[in-house]
GROMACS .gro file of C-alpha atoms in nm:
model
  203
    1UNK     CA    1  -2.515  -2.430   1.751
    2UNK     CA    2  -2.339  -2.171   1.544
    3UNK     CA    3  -2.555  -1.987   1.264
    4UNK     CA    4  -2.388  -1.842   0.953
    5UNK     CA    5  -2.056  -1.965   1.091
    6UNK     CA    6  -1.876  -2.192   0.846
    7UNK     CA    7  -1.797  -2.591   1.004
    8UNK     CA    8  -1.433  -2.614   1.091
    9UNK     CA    9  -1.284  -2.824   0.805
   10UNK     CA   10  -0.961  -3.041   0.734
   11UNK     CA   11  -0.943  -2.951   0.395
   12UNK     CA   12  -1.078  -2.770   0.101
   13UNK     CA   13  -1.032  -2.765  -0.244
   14UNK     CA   14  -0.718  -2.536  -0.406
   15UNK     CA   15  -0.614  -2.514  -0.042
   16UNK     CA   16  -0.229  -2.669   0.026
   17UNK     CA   17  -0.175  -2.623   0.380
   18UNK     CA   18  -0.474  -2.613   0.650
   19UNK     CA   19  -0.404  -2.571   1.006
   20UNK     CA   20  -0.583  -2.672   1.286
   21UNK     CA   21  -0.963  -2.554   1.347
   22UNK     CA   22  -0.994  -2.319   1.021
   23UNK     CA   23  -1.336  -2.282   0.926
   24UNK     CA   24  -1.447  -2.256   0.524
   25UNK     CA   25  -1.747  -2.225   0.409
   26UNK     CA   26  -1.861  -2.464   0.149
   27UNK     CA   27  -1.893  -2.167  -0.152
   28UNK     CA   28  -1.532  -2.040  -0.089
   29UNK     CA   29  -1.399  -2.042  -0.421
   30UNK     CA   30  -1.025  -2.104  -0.532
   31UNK     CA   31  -0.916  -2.012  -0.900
   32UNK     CA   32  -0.601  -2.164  -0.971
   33UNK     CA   33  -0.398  -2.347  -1.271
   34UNK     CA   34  -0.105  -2.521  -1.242
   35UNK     CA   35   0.071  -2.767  -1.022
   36UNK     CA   36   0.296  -2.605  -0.734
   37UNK     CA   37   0.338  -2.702  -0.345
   38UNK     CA   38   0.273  -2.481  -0.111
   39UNK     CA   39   0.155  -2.154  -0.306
   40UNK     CA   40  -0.155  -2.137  -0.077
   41UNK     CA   41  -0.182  -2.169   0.310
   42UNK     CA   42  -0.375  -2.075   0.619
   43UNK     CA   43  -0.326  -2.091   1.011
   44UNK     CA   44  -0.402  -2.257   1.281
   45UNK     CA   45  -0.784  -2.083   1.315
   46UNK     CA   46  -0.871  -1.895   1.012
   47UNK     CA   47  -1.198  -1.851   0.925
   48UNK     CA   48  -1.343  -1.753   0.578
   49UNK     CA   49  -1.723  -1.654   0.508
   50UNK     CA   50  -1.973  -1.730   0.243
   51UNK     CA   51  -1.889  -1.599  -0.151
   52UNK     CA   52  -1.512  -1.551  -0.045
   53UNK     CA   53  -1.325  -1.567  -0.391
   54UNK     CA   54  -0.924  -1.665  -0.346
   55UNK     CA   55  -0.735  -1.622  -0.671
   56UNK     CA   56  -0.444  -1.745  -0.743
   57UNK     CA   57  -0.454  -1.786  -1.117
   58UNK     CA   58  -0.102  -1.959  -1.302
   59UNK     CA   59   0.084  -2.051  -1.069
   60UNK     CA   60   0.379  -2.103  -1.277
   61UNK     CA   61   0.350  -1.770  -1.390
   62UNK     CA   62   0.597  -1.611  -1.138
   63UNK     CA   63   0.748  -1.715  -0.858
   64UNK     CA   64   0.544  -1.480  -0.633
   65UNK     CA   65   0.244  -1.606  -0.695
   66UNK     CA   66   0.114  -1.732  -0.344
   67UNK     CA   67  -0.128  -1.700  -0.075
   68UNK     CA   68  -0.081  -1.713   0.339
   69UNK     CA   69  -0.301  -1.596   0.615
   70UNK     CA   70  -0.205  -1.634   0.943
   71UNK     CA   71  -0.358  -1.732   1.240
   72UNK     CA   72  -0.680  -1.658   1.390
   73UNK     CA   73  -0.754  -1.419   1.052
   74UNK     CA   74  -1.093  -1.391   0.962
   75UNK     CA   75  -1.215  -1.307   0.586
   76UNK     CA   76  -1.590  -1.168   0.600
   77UNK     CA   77  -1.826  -1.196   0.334
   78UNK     CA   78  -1.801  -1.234  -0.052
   79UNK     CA   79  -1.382  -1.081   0.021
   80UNK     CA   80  -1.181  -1.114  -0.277
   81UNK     CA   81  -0.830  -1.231  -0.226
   82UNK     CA   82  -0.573  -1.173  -0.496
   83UNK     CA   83  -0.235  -1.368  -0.464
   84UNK     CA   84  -0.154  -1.330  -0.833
   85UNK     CA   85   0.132  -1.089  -0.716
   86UNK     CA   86   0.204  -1.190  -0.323
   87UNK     CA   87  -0.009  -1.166  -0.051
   88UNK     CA   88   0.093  -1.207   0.250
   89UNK     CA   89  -0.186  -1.171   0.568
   90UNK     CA   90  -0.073  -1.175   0.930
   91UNK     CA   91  -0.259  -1.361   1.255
   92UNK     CA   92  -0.552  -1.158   1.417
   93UNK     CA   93  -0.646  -0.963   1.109
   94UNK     CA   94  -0.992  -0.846   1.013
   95UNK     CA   95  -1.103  -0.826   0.657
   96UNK     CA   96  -1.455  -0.704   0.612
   97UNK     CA   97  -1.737  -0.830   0.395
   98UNK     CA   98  -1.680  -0.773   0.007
   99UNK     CA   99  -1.332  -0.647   0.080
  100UNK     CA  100  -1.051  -0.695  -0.227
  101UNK     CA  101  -0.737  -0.729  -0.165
  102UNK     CA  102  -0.570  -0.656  -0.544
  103UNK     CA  103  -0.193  -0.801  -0.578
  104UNK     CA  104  -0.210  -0.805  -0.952
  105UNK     CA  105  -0.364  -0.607  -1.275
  106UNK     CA  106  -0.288  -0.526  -1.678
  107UNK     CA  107  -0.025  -0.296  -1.797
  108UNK     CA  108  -0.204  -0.008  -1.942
  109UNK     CA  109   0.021   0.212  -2.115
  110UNK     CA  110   0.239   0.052  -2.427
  111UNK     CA  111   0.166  -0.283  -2.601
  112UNK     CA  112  -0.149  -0.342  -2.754
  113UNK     CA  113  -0.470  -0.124  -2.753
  114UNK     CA  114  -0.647  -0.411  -2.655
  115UNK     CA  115  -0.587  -0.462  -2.228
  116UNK     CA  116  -0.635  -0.820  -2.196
  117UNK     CA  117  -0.335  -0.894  -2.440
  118UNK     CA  118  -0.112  -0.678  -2.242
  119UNK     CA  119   0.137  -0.816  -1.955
  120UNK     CA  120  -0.022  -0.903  -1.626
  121UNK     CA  121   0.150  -0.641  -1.327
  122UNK     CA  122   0.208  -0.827  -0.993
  123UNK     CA  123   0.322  -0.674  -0.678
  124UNK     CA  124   0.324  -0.822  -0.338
  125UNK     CA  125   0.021  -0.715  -0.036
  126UNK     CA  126   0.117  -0.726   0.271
  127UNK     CA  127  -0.138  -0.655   0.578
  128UNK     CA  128   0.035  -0.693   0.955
  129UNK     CA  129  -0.104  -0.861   1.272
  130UNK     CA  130  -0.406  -0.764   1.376
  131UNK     CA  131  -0.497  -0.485   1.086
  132UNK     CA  132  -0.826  -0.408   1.005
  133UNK     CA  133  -0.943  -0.343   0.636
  134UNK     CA  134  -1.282  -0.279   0.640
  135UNK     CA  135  -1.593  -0.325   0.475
  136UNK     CA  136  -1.612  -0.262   0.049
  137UNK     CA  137  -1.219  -0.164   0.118
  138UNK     CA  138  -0.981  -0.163  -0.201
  139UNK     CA  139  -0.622  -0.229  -0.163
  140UNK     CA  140  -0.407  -0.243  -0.492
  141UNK     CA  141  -0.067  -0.425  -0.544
  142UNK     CA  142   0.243  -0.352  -0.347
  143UNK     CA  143   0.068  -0.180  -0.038
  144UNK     CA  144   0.158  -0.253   0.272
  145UNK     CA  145  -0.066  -0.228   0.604
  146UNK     CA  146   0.112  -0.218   0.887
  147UNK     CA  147   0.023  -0.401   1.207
  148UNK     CA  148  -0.292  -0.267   1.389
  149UNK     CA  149  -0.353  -0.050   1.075
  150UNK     CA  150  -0.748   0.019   0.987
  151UNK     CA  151  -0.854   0.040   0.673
  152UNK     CA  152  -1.207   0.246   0.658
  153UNK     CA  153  -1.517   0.110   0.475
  154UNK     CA  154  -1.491   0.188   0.123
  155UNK     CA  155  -1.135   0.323   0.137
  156UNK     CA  156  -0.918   0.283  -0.161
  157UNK     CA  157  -0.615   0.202  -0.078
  158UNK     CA  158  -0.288   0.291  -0.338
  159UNK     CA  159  -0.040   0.390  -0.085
  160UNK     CA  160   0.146   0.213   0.248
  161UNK     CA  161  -0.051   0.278   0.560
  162UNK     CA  162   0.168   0.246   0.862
  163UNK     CA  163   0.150   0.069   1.156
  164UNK     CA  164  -0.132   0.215   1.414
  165UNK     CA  165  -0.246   0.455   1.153
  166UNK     CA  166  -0.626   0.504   1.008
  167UNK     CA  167  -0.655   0.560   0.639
  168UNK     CA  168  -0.979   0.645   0.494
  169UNK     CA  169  -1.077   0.819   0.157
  170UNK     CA  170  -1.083   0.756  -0.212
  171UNK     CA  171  -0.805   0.766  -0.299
  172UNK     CA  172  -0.699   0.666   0.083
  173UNK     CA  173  -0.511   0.930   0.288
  174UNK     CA  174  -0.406   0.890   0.633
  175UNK     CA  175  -0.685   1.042   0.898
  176UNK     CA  176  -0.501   1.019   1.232
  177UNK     CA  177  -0.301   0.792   1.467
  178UNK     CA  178  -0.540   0.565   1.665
  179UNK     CA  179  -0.571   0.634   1.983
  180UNK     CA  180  -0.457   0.533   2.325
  181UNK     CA  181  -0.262   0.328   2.134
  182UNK     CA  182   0.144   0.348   2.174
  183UNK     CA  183   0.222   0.358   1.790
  184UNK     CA  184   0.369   0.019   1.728
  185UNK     CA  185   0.556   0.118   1.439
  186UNK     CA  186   0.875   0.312   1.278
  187UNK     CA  187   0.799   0.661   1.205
  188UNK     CA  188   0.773   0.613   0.803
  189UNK     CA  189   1.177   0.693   0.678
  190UNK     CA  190   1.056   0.934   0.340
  191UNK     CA  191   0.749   1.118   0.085
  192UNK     CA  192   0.381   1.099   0.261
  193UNK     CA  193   0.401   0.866   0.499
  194UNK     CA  194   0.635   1.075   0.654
  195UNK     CA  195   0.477   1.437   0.596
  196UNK     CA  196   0.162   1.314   0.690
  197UNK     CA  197   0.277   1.123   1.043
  198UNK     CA  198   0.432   1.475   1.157
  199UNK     CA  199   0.120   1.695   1.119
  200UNK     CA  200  -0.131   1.378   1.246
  201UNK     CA  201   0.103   1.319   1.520
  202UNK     CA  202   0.111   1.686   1.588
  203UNK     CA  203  -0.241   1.699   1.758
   0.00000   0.00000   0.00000
């Protein structure tokens, strides 16, 4: 017996492609208009919690508009998953409870005075294998986590994070490599990334 652990499922609603032994609990809500194949797909494994909200909106409003989370992912507790720009989740990651993942928002400056009538902004999340992004986390559109990444509790996250790197903070800045870890990424080519991984890495 298994307590607060969703039932493994072979399908749920909104949901195009479900691999084998992905678990969904019952109040795991899709939003999502429009008639496209494919825009929305787990793993072999994946597991979602209780309250989880995935939202995909029109998706015949761009062509990036899609969801896929790979295997062995799991999405804690009342997580909010935008794929209204692109968002792209890798196998073995961790996203903790009331997490939200933010791939889309409203032009603010121009247009009208009025928010909702202005264009909707969509760029493309992407979290690596086996990142972290925990608890209350924020991450806006076109961020990137890198693979083995962490994310602290209540971080807000506006900025790439590379791979094997801890970013904390609101806004989120980079803390320090984690360690014992060989860093399993590229040392970042330009700007922050780059400033910042030569002083962390410096210790």
């Amino acid at each position: 017996m298994l307590l607060g652990v969703p039932d493994v499922t072979p399908a749920h609603d909104g949901v195009d492609c479900l691999g084998a032994d992905c678990r969904i609990d019952p109040s795991v809500s899709v939003m999502r208009f429009g008639q496209r194949a494919g825009v929305l797909c787990l793993a072999d494994g994946v597991s979602i919690y209780a309250q989880t909200r995935l939202v995909l909106g029109d998706v015949l409003a761009d062509p990036g508009v899609g969801m896929r989370i790979g295997a062995r992912t799991i999405v804690n507790v009342g997580a909010y998953l935008s794929g209204e720009g692109g968002l792209e989740i890798g196998a073995d990651v961790l996203i903790g409870p009331h997490a939200k993942l933010l791939s889309a928002g409203h032009a603010i400056d121009g247009g009208d005075a009025i928010i909702a009538r202005n264009r909707i902004t969509r760029a493309k999340i992407t979290v690596e294998d086996g990142a972290w992004i925990g608890a209350g986390a924020i991450v806006l559109e076109g961020v990137r986590i890198g693979r083995g990444a962490v994310v602290a509790a209540g971080a807000l996250v506006r900025r790439d994070v590379p791979a094997g790197m801890i970013a904390a903070g609101v806004p989120a800045a980079l803390v320090r490599p984690r360690r014992g870890l060989a860093l399993p990424g590229p040392v970042p080519a330009q700007g922050w990334g780059r400033r910042v991984w030569a002083r962390l890495t410096r210790r």
